[in-house]
Amino acid sequence: MIQGKVFKFGDDIDTDVIIPATYLNTHDAKELAKHCMEYTNPEFYGQVKQGDIMVAGRNFGCGSSREHAPIAIKGCGVSIVIAKSFARIFYRNAINIGLYIIECPEAVDGIKEGDEVSVDVDTGVITDLTTGKSYQGQAFPKFIQNIIECGGLINTIKQNKL
Amino acid sequence: MKLTMTQQILARKLGLDNSQAEQQLKAGSLILVDVDTALSNDVTAPVAVDVFNKSGCSLCNADCVTFVMDHFTPNRDIKTAELCKTVREFSKQHGVNNFFDVGEMGIEHALLPEKGIAKPWNVIIGADSHTCTYGALGTFSTGVGSTDIAAIMMSGKVWLKVPSAIKFNLKGKPSPYISGKDVILYIIGLIGVDGALYRSIEFDGEGVDYMSMDDRFTICNMAIECGAKNGIFPIDDKTNEYTKVSCNATFDALSCGDDEAYEKVIDIDLAAIKPIVSFPHLPSNTKFVEDVKEEIKVDQVIIGSCTNGRLSDLKSAAEVLKGRKVAKGVRTIIIPGTNKIYLQALKAGYIETFIQGGAIVSTPTCGPCLGGHMGILASGEVAVTTTNRNFIGRMGAKDSYIYLASPATAMASAIAGKLASAQQLED
């Protein structure tokens, strides 16, 4: 079970905002994390704590294919991103590096900045502990769950389970 | 035909006949497919190499791997030099012949078709979001992340969800001022930055005949900017004329499925499209240039990138500039997509036109498009550029402003010192 405090973001949060290209000269998670959301939310890195949750609108992670984007988010300690929808390359990258993500438009509308939220990734149930409301998110398809259970895409291949 | 072009390519790859494919390749099906080419660059390849090395697996097929050093090259600083060194040494160690370094490199999505590495009926997976460019050749190509590339290096395969598709039926004849860039910006403005999320966008109709190969590359290149998984054109005589030069071969024709194969069919009247511009900070914020009433002063113009760094792009910019000069104070940077294009532009006299007109010409690089180097914007500055994204901070300062346009419009703006179309310059 995942649980943490919510940081909220809007629609079309792109990969240049998540991690500006000028910092792509490294792929060290801790280093990238320092610049995560730096241009639009400079206070984010200082405030986010291990296990916290990002909640965003439509098309989260649109733009470039840089895996540095989910790596930077994971590097900040974020446990899961809840969004109305994800850009497809970001979706793949997050799964492949082991960052949980879940789509649930109703939860995004209902949850407020600073709320304490828990997510059951097996069932897709998202609970706002601050308001007591629950939402049914889209749980991962079986194929994806297998990759996550194996610990990411590379481990899946190493275990001959792709 | 009840299959989209994307499904037809995947079916051939999996050895399925049409009726099998109709059952097994329904939109949403998850499949495992062999990859013809796995591409990555100096930003994404080092991550893939790192993941690959840690896996302890052996390289599945060196000929399937292509590396292009184009984002921060010639190297910007020590860190980016180290990134290229990592990939260079890996290529040497593992016998990767398709390693393109300074001198042989170009902007990856201009280079792979030119070298004949990207060809029709292929499955091409790239750790770069603009990998969708190769759909112009009637190939299935899409962008992924570095871990996916490492997985292909290990297994030769990729997992894919078969996309549902939108058919764009191109009708009418475009005016001579219109390029592929105007067409794709118009489409993105119409459906929005997530208008084709997870889907394939496929082009059909008599208007396809008016689209040159360079136009098709530009259109498919920006498929990702409306969220699409891939963009794809039919394989026709134009495609085969191109591949006769690029890979000394011709290929079976490929055409769109019936309308029923598609989630949606959208008619696009090419005759109704005028020179267009995307305002900050999304590619979908489009307006026809003639409808822009306010004066938008320009500090910098970039003509290049994987979207618009091909020969016909440089030709169109040179034709607008010929006999004129860029306005004082507009830094005008021309970036040919590859060395071959650079040389062709030189022989055609375009480079001379650019230099005499007050522009500079750079070695091929992605450079300023992603705010990497070679033309970064300061705070408050405005750029009109032929690149593909105008997100906040994309080309430099977080409070700089990027307007996306065609090469003709970008050059006309450089000459006018403010946003203008080539047509307006004539008037």
XYZ file of C-alpha atoms in Angstrom:
589
model
C 0.000 0.000 0.000
C 1.294 3.414 -1.010
C 0.603 6.442 1.190
C 1.772 10.047 1.085
C 1.059 13.754 0.906
C -0.241 15.206 -2.371
C 1.423 17.761 -4.642
C -0.983 18.884 -7.385
C -0.195 19.908 -10.964
C -2.253 20.901 -14.025
C -2.772 19.535 -17.562
C -0.065 18.854 -20.186
C 2.869 18.857 -17.749
C 5.673 18.248 -20.272
C 9.064 16.601 -19.891
C 10.883 19.931 -20.377
C 9.067 21.161 -17.256
C 9.671 17.915 -15.331
C 13.399 17.988 -16.122
C 14.814 20.757 -18.362
C 17.066 19.427 -21.151
C 20.087 21.380 -19.995
C 20.379 18.925 -17.051
C 20.349 15.826 -19.272
C 24.119 15.529 -19.058
C 23.619 12.990 -16.269
C 21.187 10.190 -15.498
C 21.891 10.057 -11.795
C 18.513 10.016 -10.027
C 19.647 12.102 -7.041
C 21.220 14.741 -9.302
C 18.195 14.931 -11.647
C 15.820 15.125 -8.678
C 17.351 18.469 -7.621
C 16.025 20.057 -10.835
C 12.660 18.309 -10.991
C 9.892 20.857 -11.810
C 12.487 23.595 -11.199
C 11.194 26.103 -13.792
C 7.539 26.082 -12.753
C 7.614 24.866 -9.119
C 11.055 25.744 -7.736
C 9.962 24.915 -4.177
C 8.936 21.324 -5.085
C 12.283 19.599 -4.515
C 12.723 21.200 -1.101
C 9.245 20.239 0.085
C 8.628 16.751 -1.349
C 9.342 13.839 1.015
C 9.905 10.116 0.478
C 6.586 8.438 -0.345
C 4.725 11.602 -1.399
C 2.295 11.590 -4.317
C 1.999 13.710 -7.469
C -1.525 14.338 -8.775
C -1.909 15.877 -12.239
C -4.370 16.513 -15.054
C -4.445 15.277 -18.632
C -1.481 14.178 -20.775
C 1.110 14.115 -17.961
C 4.682 13.680 -19.251
C 4.052 14.803 -22.819
C 6.997 15.744 -25.019
C 10.346 14.067 -25.174
C 11.187 10.405 -24.616
C 13.665 11.237 -21.871
C 13.572 8.528 -19.221
C 15.235 11.149 -17.060
C 11.726 12.518 -16.386
C 10.343 9.545 -14.404
C 13.849 8.971 -12.979
C 13.875 12.560 -11.635
C 10.398 12.115 -10.136
C 11.332 8.792 -8.532
C 14.589 10.385 -7.363
C 12.538 12.966 -5.433
C 10.981 10.116 -3.479
C 7.586 10.287 -5.204
C 5.824 6.930 -4.750
C 3.137 7.241 -7.437
C 1.779 9.707 -9.982
C -2.021 9.873 -10.268
C -3.199 11.637 -13.440
C -6.249 11.982 -15.682
C -4.092 10.548 -18.489
C -0.422 10.050 -19.307
C 1.531 10.683 -22.498
C 2.351 7.243 -23.832
C 6.174 7.317 -23.759
C 6.140 8.580 -20.186
C 3.706 5.766 -19.337
C 6.127 3.151 -20.740
C 9.167 4.734 -19.141
C 7.567 4.905 -15.706
C 6.652 1.196 -15.812
C 10.059 0.240 -17.189
C 11.993 1.992 -14.403
C 9.558 0.988 -11.666
C 7.664 4.199 -10.924
C 4.009 3.516 -10.141
C 1.437 5.481 -12.130
C -2.335 5.296 -12.259
C -5.071 6.961 -14.309
C -8.174 8.240 -12.481
C -9.833 11.515 -13.612
C -12.337 11.531 -10.704
C -9.598 11.236 -8.083
C -7.675 14.079 -9.713
C -10.758 16.319 -9.522
C -11.538 15.311 -5.920
C -8.097 15.330 -4.310
C -6.639 18.635 -3.092
C -3.074 19.856 -2.612
C -1.725 18.658 0.714
C -4.275 15.846 1.226
C -3.030 12.536 2.622
C -3.806 9.809 0.065
C -3.335 6.037 -0.130
C -3.303 3.851 -3.252
C -3.770 0.084 -3.495
C -1.911 -0.651 -6.733
C -3.336 -4.175 -7.002
C -6.978 -3.083 -7.004
C -6.578 0.490 -8.271
C -8.484 1.905 -5.284
C -7.357 5.414 -4.368
C -8.419 6.727 -0.928
C -8.243 10.366 0.132
C -7.614 9.930 3.872
C -8.166 13.654 4.467
C -11.723 13.665 3.085
C -12.483 9.954 3.465
C -13.509 9.624 -0.202
C -12.475 6.638 -2.354
C -12.008 6.435 -6.096
C -11.628 3.486 -8.459
C -8.555 4.009 -10.631
C -7.615 1.902 -13.601
C -5.491 -0.956 -12.228
C -2.550 -2.092 -14.350
C -3.254 -4.688 -17.057
C -1.890 -8.159 -16.273
C 0.947 -7.794 -18.768
C 2.186 -4.653 -17.026
C 1.686 -6.083 -13.536
C 3.981 -8.927 -14.546
C 6.713 -6.434 -15.473
C 6.287 -4.594 -12.190
C 6.225 -7.819 -10.179
C 9.485 -8.875 -11.819
C 10.985 -5.531 -10.772
C 10.932 -3.736 -14.124
C 11.474 -4.595 -17.770
C 15.132 -5.595 -17.545
C 14.535 -8.024 -14.698
C 11.572 -9.438 -16.615
C 13.825 -10.289 -19.553
C 16.579 -11.620 -17.287
C 14.028 -13.951 -15.737
C 12.878 -14.960 -19.237
C 9.313 -13.865 -18.479
C 8.659 -11.299 -21.233
C -9.000 -4.047 -46.213
C -10.073 -4.011 -42.586
C -6.598 -3.297 -41.220
C -4.944 0.074 -40.646
C -1.511 0.597 -42.223
C 0.061 0.114 -38.787
C -1.756 -3.219 -38.373
C -0.727 -4.315 -41.893
C 2.944 -3.734 -41.073
C 2.722 -5.524 -37.712
C 0.863 -8.408 -39.396
C 3.594 -8.874 -41.998
C 6.212 -8.733 -39.248
C 4.407 -11.453 -37.269
C 3.696 -13.580 -40.363
C -0.091 -13.253 -40.029
C -2.503 -13.242 -42.968
C -5.300 -10.659 -43.081
C -7.936 -12.745 -41.331
C -5.519 -13.832 -38.593
C -4.454 -10.222 -38.155
C -8.057 -9.072 -37.832
C -8.368 -11.449 -34.864
C -4.953 -11.102 -33.252
C -4.074 -7.467 -33.890
C -7.217 -5.731 -32.654
C -6.601 -2.284 -31.175
C -5.500 -2.730 -27.575
C -3.907 -6.167 -28.086
C -0.492 -6.590 -26.518
C 2.083 -8.123 -28.829
C 5.759 -8.980 -28.812
C 7.438 -8.112 -32.105
C 10.925 -8.287 -33.672
C 12.624 -4.923 -34.104
C 14.503 -3.974 -37.302
C 16.262 -0.963 -35.862
C 16.696 0.257 -32.287
C 17.861 3.869 -32.296
C 19.244 6.008 -29.502
C 21.297 9.197 -29.217
C 23.891 10.835 -26.962
C 21.221 11.639 -24.330
C 19.355 8.331 -24.298
C 22.002 5.777 -25.406
C 24.237 6.185 -22.305
C 21.259 5.293 -20.093
C 20.502 2.250 -22.303
C 24.172 1.179 -22.265
C 24.258 1.519 -18.489
C 21.112 -0.605 -18.055
C 22.413 -3.140 -20.612
C 25.821 -3.441 -18.934
C 24.277 -3.989 -15.498
C 22.050 -6.758 -16.896
C 25.007 -9.004 -17.712
C 23.247 -10.130 -20.919
C 24.931 -10.333 -24.330
C 24.035 -8.131 -27.299
C 21.285 -9.814 -29.299
C 22.122 -8.378 -32.728
C 24.644 -5.564 -33.285
C 23.190 -4.787 -36.734
C 19.837 -3.888 -35.214
C 21.417 -1.151 -33.066
C 21.969 2.430 -34.299
C 23.530 5.238 -32.258
C 23.576 8.873 -33.436
C 25.506 11.509 -31.501
C 23.408 14.573 -32.306
C 21.904 16.302 -29.271
C 24.905 17.936 -27.577
C 27.451 17.582 -30.412
C 30.049 18.846 -31.171
C 30.193 18.434 -27.412
C 29.072 21.311 -25.239
C 31.013 20.476 -22.096
C 32.945 17.727 -20.357
C 29.851 15.861 -19.167
C 28.355 15.639 -22.674
C 31.758 14.619 -24.058
C 31.798 11.778 -21.524
C 28.326 10.660 -22.652
C 29.508 10.346 -26.260
C 32.668 8.572 -25.112
C 30.563 5.950 -23.311
C 28.617 5.179 -26.498
C 31.717 5.322 -28.734
C 33.545 2.778 -26.566
C 30.491 0.528 -26.310
C 30.133 0.534 -30.111
C 33.783 -0.404 -30.591
C 33.586 -3.152 -27.982
C 30.391 -4.710 -29.350
C 30.945 -4.166 -33.089
C 28.071 -1.726 -33.590
C 28.721 -0.418 -37.113
C 25.843 2.055 -37.183
C 27.520 4.432 -34.757
C 27.442 7.966 -36.163
C 29.821 10.463 -34.610
C 30.799 14.017 -35.617
C 31.736 13.940 -39.307
C 29.339 11.124 -40.160
C 26.417 12.123 -38.007
C 23.391 14.237 -38.804
C 20.219 14.907 -36.880
C 19.066 11.333 -36.342
C 15.671 11.575 -38.017
C 17.150 13.211 -41.098
C 20.080 10.784 -41.132
C 18.396 7.360 -40.866
C 16.185 7.737 -43.969
C 19.063 9.270 -45.952
C 21.378 6.349 -45.046
C 18.712 3.787 -45.963
C 18.630 2.501 -42.371
C 14.971 3.519 -42.067
C 13.004 1.801 -44.810
C 9.417 0.831 -45.651
C 7.600 -2.076 -43.889
C 10.022 -1.933 -40.950
C 9.520 -1.775 -37.204
C 11.797 0.966 -35.872
C 11.930 1.763 -32.178
C 13.866 4.772 -30.953
C 14.708 6.333 -27.631
C 13.696 9.704 -28.983
C 10.144 10.932 -29.168
C 10.484 12.068 -32.788
C 11.266 8.527 -33.972
C 7.743 8.638 -35.432
C 9.321 10.577 -38.374
C 10.002 7.371 -40.353
C 6.291 6.728 -40.802
C 6.744 8.956 -43.868
C 8.365 5.930 -45.516
C 5.471 3.618 -44.681
C 7.146 2.083 -41.680
C 5.971 1.556 -38.100
C 8.180 3.693 -35.918
C 7.678 5.052 -32.463
C 9.570 6.598 -29.575
C 10.256 4.814 -26.301
C 12.642 5.280 -23.368
C 16.169 4.063 -22.794
C 15.213 0.966 -20.816
C 13.138 -0.212 -23.781
C 16.233 0.159 -25.987
C 18.334 -1.828 -23.500
C 15.638 -4.528 -23.558
C 15.784 -4.665 -27.385
C 19.571 -4.900 -27.219
C 19.096 -7.918 -24.961
C 16.158 -9.612 -26.686
C 15.722 -8.113 -30.190
C 12.048 -7.613 -29.344
C 9.710 -4.971 -28.021
C 6.273 -5.205 -26.413
C 3.630 -3.014 -28.007
C -0.015 -2.277 -27.588
C -1.651 -2.271 -31.041
C -2.933 1.310 -31.387
C -6.364 2.352 -32.522
C -6.105 4.838 -35.367
C -7.357 8.117 -36.784
C -7.428 8.528 -40.565
C -6.767 11.983 -41.978
C -8.259 12.246 -45.414
C -6.236 14.929 -47.222
C -8.369 16.690 -49.827
C -7.799 19.543 -52.267
C -4.632 21.153 -53.514
C -2.437 23.200 -51.147
C -1.374 26.721 -52.159
C 2.303 27.049 -53.157
C 3.038 28.891 -49.877
C 2.052 25.848 -47.827
C 4.490 23.220 -46.577
C 4.148 20.014 -44.590
C 4.823 22.059 -41.440
C 1.720 24.185 -42.001
C -0.329 21.015 -42.547
C 0.779 19.302 -39.331
C 0.509 22.460 -37.190
C -3.011 22.912 -38.579
C -3.886 19.332 -37.590
C -2.395 19.701 -34.088
C -4.329 22.959 -33.656
C -7.468 21.130 -34.709
C -7.236 18.088 -32.407
C -5.009 19.362 -29.561
C -1.792 18.119 -27.951
C -3.505 14.969 -26.696
C -5.956 14.656 -29.598
C -4.407 11.397 -30.797
C -3.096 10.100 -27.461
C -1.906 6.451 -27.738
C -3.248 6.299 -31.343
C -1.807 5.940 -34.807
C -2.475 8.810 -37.215
C -2.644 7.681 -40.835
C -2.774 9.829 -43.971
C -4.897 9.091 -46.996
C -6.690 10.843 -49.860
C -5.706 12.519 -53.110
C -3.898 15.255 -51.138
C -1.171 12.717 -50.283
C 0.115 13.138 -53.870
C 0.881 16.808 -53.183
C 3.018 15.960 -50.181
C 6.714 15.557 -51.061
C 8.809 13.091 -49.064
C 10.230 16.023 -47.063
C 6.667 17.200 -46.298
C 5.779 13.669 -45.177
C 8.824 13.492 -42.881
C 7.830 16.805 -41.280
C 4.212 15.722 -40.817
C 5.056 12.323 -39.288
C 7.803 13.929 -37.174
C 5.230 15.994 -35.279
C 2.702 13.150 -34.819
C 3.978 12.947 -31.235
C 2.948 16.577 -30.661
C -0.701 15.512 -30.748
C 0.122 12.546 -28.518
C 0.166 9.941 -31.304
C 2.122 6.707 -31.035
C 3.029 6.920 -34.714
C 2.173 8.760 -37.909
C 2.200 6.967 -41.242
C 1.886 7.646 -44.977
C 1.124 5.129 -47.745
C 4.002 3.540 -49.678
C 3.599 4.918 -53.224
C 5.703 5.939 -56.240
C 7.183 8.881 -54.315
C 8.328 6.544 -51.532
C 9.964 4.194 -54.014
C 11.697 7.028 -55.873
C 13.193 7.985 -52.518
C 14.249 4.470 -51.512
C 15.825 3.824 -54.934
C 18.392 6.430 -53.881
C 18.552 5.726 -50.138
C 18.730 1.930 -50.158
C 18.773 0.933 -53.829
C 15.478 -0.931 -53.507
C 11.750 -0.575 -54.070
C 8.973 -1.906 -51.848
C 5.426 -3.290 -52.023
C 2.724 -0.632 -51.961
C 0.896 0.049 -48.690
C -2.419 1.866 -48.437
C -4.917 2.803 -45.748
C -7.631 0.395 -44.647
C -11.328 1.119 -45.166
C -12.866 3.800 -42.969
C -14.330 1.070 -40.702
C -10.797 0.127 -39.623
C -10.484 3.542 -37.967
C -11.789 5.021 -34.747
C -12.348 8.317 -36.569
C -11.937 9.751 -40.061
C -11.173 13.468 -40.307
C -11.235 15.370 -43.606
C -8.533 18.006 -44.058
C -9.006 20.522 -46.873
C -5.442 21.371 -47.895
C -6.680 24.322 -49.955
C -8.010 25.973 -46.771
C -4.640 25.926 -44.967
C -2.636 29.165 -44.781
C 0.804 29.862 -43.282
C 0.370 29.033 -39.614
C 2.157 29.649 -36.325
C 1.970 28.015 -32.869
C 2.016 30.538 -30.026
C 3.725 29.807 -26.686
C 3.591 27.448 -24.857
C 1.906 24.563 -26.718
C 2.146 23.394 -30.357
C -1.673 23.388 -30.429
C -1.945 27.175 -29.851
C -2.149 27.816 -33.571
C -3.235 30.865 -35.579
C -2.974 31.684 -39.268
C -0.198 34.285 -39.517
C -2.538 36.666 -41.369
C -4.925 36.583 -38.381
C -2.249 37.733 -35.920
C -3.018 41.399 -35.294
C -0.389 42.261 -32.692
C 3.239 42.920 -33.663
C 5.536 40.167 -32.400
C 9.156 41.321 -32.446
C 11.708 38.591 -33.007
C 15.158 38.172 -31.411
C 16.148 34.852 -32.938
C 15.165 32.593 -35.827
C 16.155 28.931 -36.068
C 15.725 26.989 -39.307
C 16.651 23.354 -38.822
C 15.931 20.400 -36.474
C 14.592 16.910 -37.177
C 11.357 18.625 -38.196
C 12.644 21.060 -40.817
C 16.352 20.658 -41.539
C 15.997 18.936 -44.924
C 17.008 20.237 -48.337
C 13.570 21.482 -49.381
C 13.309 23.347 -46.051
C 16.603 25.120 -46.710
C 15.525 25.767 -50.309
C 12.293 27.363 -49.197
C 14.108 29.570 -46.654
C 16.792 30.545 -49.211
C 14.171 31.478 -51.790
C 12.545 33.866 -49.319
C 15.909 35.391 -48.345
C 17.445 35.706 -51.836
C 18.275 39.347 -52.578
C 17.260 40.421 -49.052
C 18.847 40.660 -45.618
C 17.665 39.561 -42.203
C 16.654 42.496 -39.975
C 19.407 43.941 -37.807
C 19.331 42.316 -34.389
C 17.630 39.074 -35.468
C 20.070 36.248 -34.856
C 19.288 33.855 -37.706
C 20.703 30.351 -37.337
C 20.454 27.769 -40.131
C 21.140 24.135 -39.253
C 21.251 21.608 -42.115
C 20.029 18.205 -40.893
C 22.973 16.193 -42.230
C 26.342 16.745 -43.896
C 24.873 15.497 -47.189
C 22.102 18.104 -46.989
C 24.713 20.726 -46.059
C 26.733 19.877 -49.172
C 23.663 19.834 -51.416
C 22.649 23.240 -50.042
C 26.178 24.504 -50.662
C 26.160 23.325 -54.277
C 22.687 24.777 -54.848
C 23.889 28.169 -53.611
C 21.585 28.299 -50.557
C 24.467 28.564 -48.080
C 25.830 31.584 -49.936
C 22.371 33.168 -49.860
C 22.162 32.602 -46.100
C 25.579 34.062 -45.337
C 25.141 37.044 -47.650
C 21.727 37.626 -46.122
C 23.174 37.889 -42.615
C 22.382 34.415 -41.265
C 24.851 31.881 -39.872
C 25.078 28.218 -40.839
C 25.834 25.605 -38.185
C 27.086 22.045 -38.324
C 24.212 19.508 -37.969
C 23.024 19.331 -34.340
C 19.776 19.229 -32.371
C 21.391 22.022 -30.306
C 19.001 24.915 -29.751
C 15.768 22.979 -30.367
C 15.988 21.484 -26.893
C 17.899 24.346 -25.312
C 21.079 22.278 -25.487
C 23.550 24.710 -27.036
C 24.183 26.803 -30.189
C 21.467 29.400 -29.692
C 19.969 29.576 -26.193
C 17.342 32.249 -25.463
C 17.743 34.830 -22.682
C 14.831 35.907 -20.491
C 12.102 37.814 -22.295
C 13.424 36.864 -25.746
C 11.290 35.702 -28.653
C 12.173 33.067 -31.248
C 10.374 32.077 -34.422
C 11.608 28.591 -35.174
C 10.990 25.599 -37.410
C 11.488 23.219 -34.492
C 8.766 21.138 -32.878
C 8.110 22.256 -29.315
C 7.404 25.614 -27.711
C 7.124 24.424 -24.108
C 8.177 26.678 -21.232
C 11.980 26.892 -21.115
C 12.453 24.544 -24.069
C 15.055 26.762 -25.774
C 16.506 28.492 -22.750
C 15.144 30.922 -20.161
C 11.841 29.917 -18.586
C 10.395 33.293 -19.574
C 11.449 33.166 -23.227
C 8.826 32.735 -25.949
C 8.854 30.266 -28.837
C 6.698 30.504 -31.960
C 6.692 27.430 -34.227
C 6.374 27.899 -37.983
C 7.465 26.700 -41.431
C 10.908 27.529 -42.881
C 9.346 30.132 -45.207
C 7.518 31.872 -42.347
C 10.567 31.694 -40.060
C 12.798 33.297 -42.703
C 10.175 35.921 -43.560
C 10.039 36.785 -39.839
C 13.843 37.106 -39.722
C 13.715 39.568 -42.627
C 10.769 41.545 -41.232
C 12.154 41.533 -37.680
C 8.694 40.501 -36.548
C 6.382 37.551 -37.098
C 5.403 37.525 -40.789
C 4.606 35.091 -43.564
C 6.475 35.028 -46.885
C 3.278 36.194 -48.528
C 3.065 39.246 -46.241
C 6.670 40.076 -47.106
C 5.717 40.233 -50.794
C 2.783 42.600 -50.134
